C-alpha atoms as one frame of an Amber mdcrd trajectory, in Angstrom:
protein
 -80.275 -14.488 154.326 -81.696 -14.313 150.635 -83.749 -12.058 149.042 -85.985
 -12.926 146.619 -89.275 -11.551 144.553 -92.294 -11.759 146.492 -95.610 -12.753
 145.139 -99.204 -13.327 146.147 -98.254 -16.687 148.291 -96.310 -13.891 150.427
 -99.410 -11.553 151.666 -99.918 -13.218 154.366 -96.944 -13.606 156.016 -96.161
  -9.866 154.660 -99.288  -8.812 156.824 -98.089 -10.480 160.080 -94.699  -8.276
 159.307 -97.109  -5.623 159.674 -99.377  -7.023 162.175 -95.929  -7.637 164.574
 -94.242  -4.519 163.799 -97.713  -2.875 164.977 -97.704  -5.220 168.139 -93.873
  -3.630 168.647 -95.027   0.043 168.706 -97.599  -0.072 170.588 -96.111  -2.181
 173.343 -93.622   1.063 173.439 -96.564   3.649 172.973 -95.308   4.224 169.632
 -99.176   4.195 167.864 -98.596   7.291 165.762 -96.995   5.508 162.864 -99.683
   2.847 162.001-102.344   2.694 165.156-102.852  -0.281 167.345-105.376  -2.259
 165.467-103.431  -5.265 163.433-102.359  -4.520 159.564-104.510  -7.548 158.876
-107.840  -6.498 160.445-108.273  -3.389 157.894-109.072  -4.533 154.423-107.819
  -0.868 152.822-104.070  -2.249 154.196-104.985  -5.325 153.160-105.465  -4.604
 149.256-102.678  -2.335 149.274-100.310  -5.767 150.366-102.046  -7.550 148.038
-101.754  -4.957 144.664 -97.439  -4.628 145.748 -97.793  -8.817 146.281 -98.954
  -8.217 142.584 -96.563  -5.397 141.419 -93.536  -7.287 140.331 -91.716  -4.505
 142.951 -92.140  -6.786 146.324 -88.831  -8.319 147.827 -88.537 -10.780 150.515
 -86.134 -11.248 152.975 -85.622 -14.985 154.012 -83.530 -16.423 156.886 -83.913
 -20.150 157.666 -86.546 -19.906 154.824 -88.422 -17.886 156.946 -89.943 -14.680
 155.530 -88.233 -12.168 157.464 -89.221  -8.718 156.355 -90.215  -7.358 153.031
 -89.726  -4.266 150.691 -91.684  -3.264 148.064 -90.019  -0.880 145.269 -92.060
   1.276 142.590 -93.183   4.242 141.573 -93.114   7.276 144.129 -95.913   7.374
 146.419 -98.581  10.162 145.032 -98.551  12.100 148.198 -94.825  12.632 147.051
 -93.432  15.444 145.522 -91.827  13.958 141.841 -88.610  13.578 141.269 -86.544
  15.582 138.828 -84.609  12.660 137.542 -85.287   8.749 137.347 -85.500   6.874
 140.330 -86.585   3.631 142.581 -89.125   4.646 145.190 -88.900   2.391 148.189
 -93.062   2.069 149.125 -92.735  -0.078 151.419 -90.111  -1.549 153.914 -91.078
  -4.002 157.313 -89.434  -6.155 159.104 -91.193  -9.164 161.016 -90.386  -7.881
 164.554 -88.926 -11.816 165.569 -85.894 -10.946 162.958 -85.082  -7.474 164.780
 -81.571  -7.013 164.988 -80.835  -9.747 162.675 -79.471  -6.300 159.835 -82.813
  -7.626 157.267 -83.837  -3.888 156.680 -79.748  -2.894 155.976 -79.851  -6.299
 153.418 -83.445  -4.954 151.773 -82.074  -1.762 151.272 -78.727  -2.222 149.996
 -80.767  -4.616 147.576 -82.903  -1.562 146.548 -79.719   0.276 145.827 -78.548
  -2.515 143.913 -81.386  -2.469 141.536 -81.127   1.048 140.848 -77.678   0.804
 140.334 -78.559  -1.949 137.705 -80.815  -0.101 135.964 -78.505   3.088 135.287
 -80.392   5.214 138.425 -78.379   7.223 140.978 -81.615   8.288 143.158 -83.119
   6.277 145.725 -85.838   7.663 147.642 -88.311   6.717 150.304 -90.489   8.349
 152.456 -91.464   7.410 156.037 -93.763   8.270 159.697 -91.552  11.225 161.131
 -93.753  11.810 164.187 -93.584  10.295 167.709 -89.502  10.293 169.005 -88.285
  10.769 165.328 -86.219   7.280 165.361 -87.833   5.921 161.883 -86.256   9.067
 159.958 -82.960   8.275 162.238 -82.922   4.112 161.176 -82.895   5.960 157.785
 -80.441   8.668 158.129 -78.230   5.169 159.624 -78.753   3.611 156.542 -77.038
   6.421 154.367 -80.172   8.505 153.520 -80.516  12.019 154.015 -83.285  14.024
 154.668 -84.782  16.360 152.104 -88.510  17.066 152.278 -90.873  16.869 154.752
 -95.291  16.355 154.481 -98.276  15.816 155.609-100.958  13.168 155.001-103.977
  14.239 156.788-102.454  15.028 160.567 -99.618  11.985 159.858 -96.496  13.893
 159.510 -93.792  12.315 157.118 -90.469  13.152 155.954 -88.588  11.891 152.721
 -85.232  11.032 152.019 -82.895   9.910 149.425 -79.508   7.970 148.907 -77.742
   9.080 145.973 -75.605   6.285 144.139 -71.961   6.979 142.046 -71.972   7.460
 139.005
């Protein structure tokens, strides 16, 4: 596997990510997160994969030069409480449902921790759906995050949690 920057040639294999992670869900009743409808059919999700595409903050996760998932690093989300200290706010984080299993969210991860780490930051946060059977927030709490905060967007319940580096 090999992670490298993502760029506008990458939207629209990052929206089939989303497109078959939404297929996943909802084939286990799991609509909460994201709905039913495709990624790719709503031109609001659309933009938003196209301004991180643009960002310089996109990742993606190859294997067999396939694009296997992506994660997109930033700013926190403005929904978010700030931070009291500098960061790197994981946005965004799917996983083309065809590499499931194959550890490509662990790998994009532990590359977000390596770019803090690089830049002198010892807070890594992200935020994520914590509705339906709670397993997102658990994948998370897996990874080596802990929860801290939980909100709201409109009815969509979230929680967020953070990974603190040494040093």
């Amino acid at each position: 596997m090999i992670i490298r920057d993502g760029e506008l040639d990458d939207v629209p294999a990052v929206l089939g990510m989303f497109d078959s992670a939404v297929a996943w869900l909802t084939a286990r009743g799991r609509t909460g997160q994201w709905g039913s409808e495709p990624f790719s059919a709503k031109p609001a999700r659309v933009e938003r994969v196209t301004s991180w595409a643009g960002s310089g903050g996109m990742r993606i996760a190859e294997i067999d030069d396939e694009p296997a998932g992506c994660m997109v690093v930033g700013p926190a989300m403005d929904y978010v409480t700030p931070a009291s200290e500098p960061e790197l706010y994981v946005q965004g984080l799917v996983i083309d449902q065809r590499f499931h299993g194959h550890g490509v969210g662990s790998a994009l991860l532990a590359r977000a921790r390596a770019e803090a780490a690089e830049q002198g930051i010892s807070l890594v946060r992200v935020d994520c759906y914590a509705g339906d059977d709670g397993r997102l927030v658990k994948y998370y709490e897996s990874q080596g995050f802990t929860r801290t905060e939980t909100f709201k967007v409109g009815e969509w319940p979230g929680q967020i949690l953070e990974a603190r580096l040494p040093g």
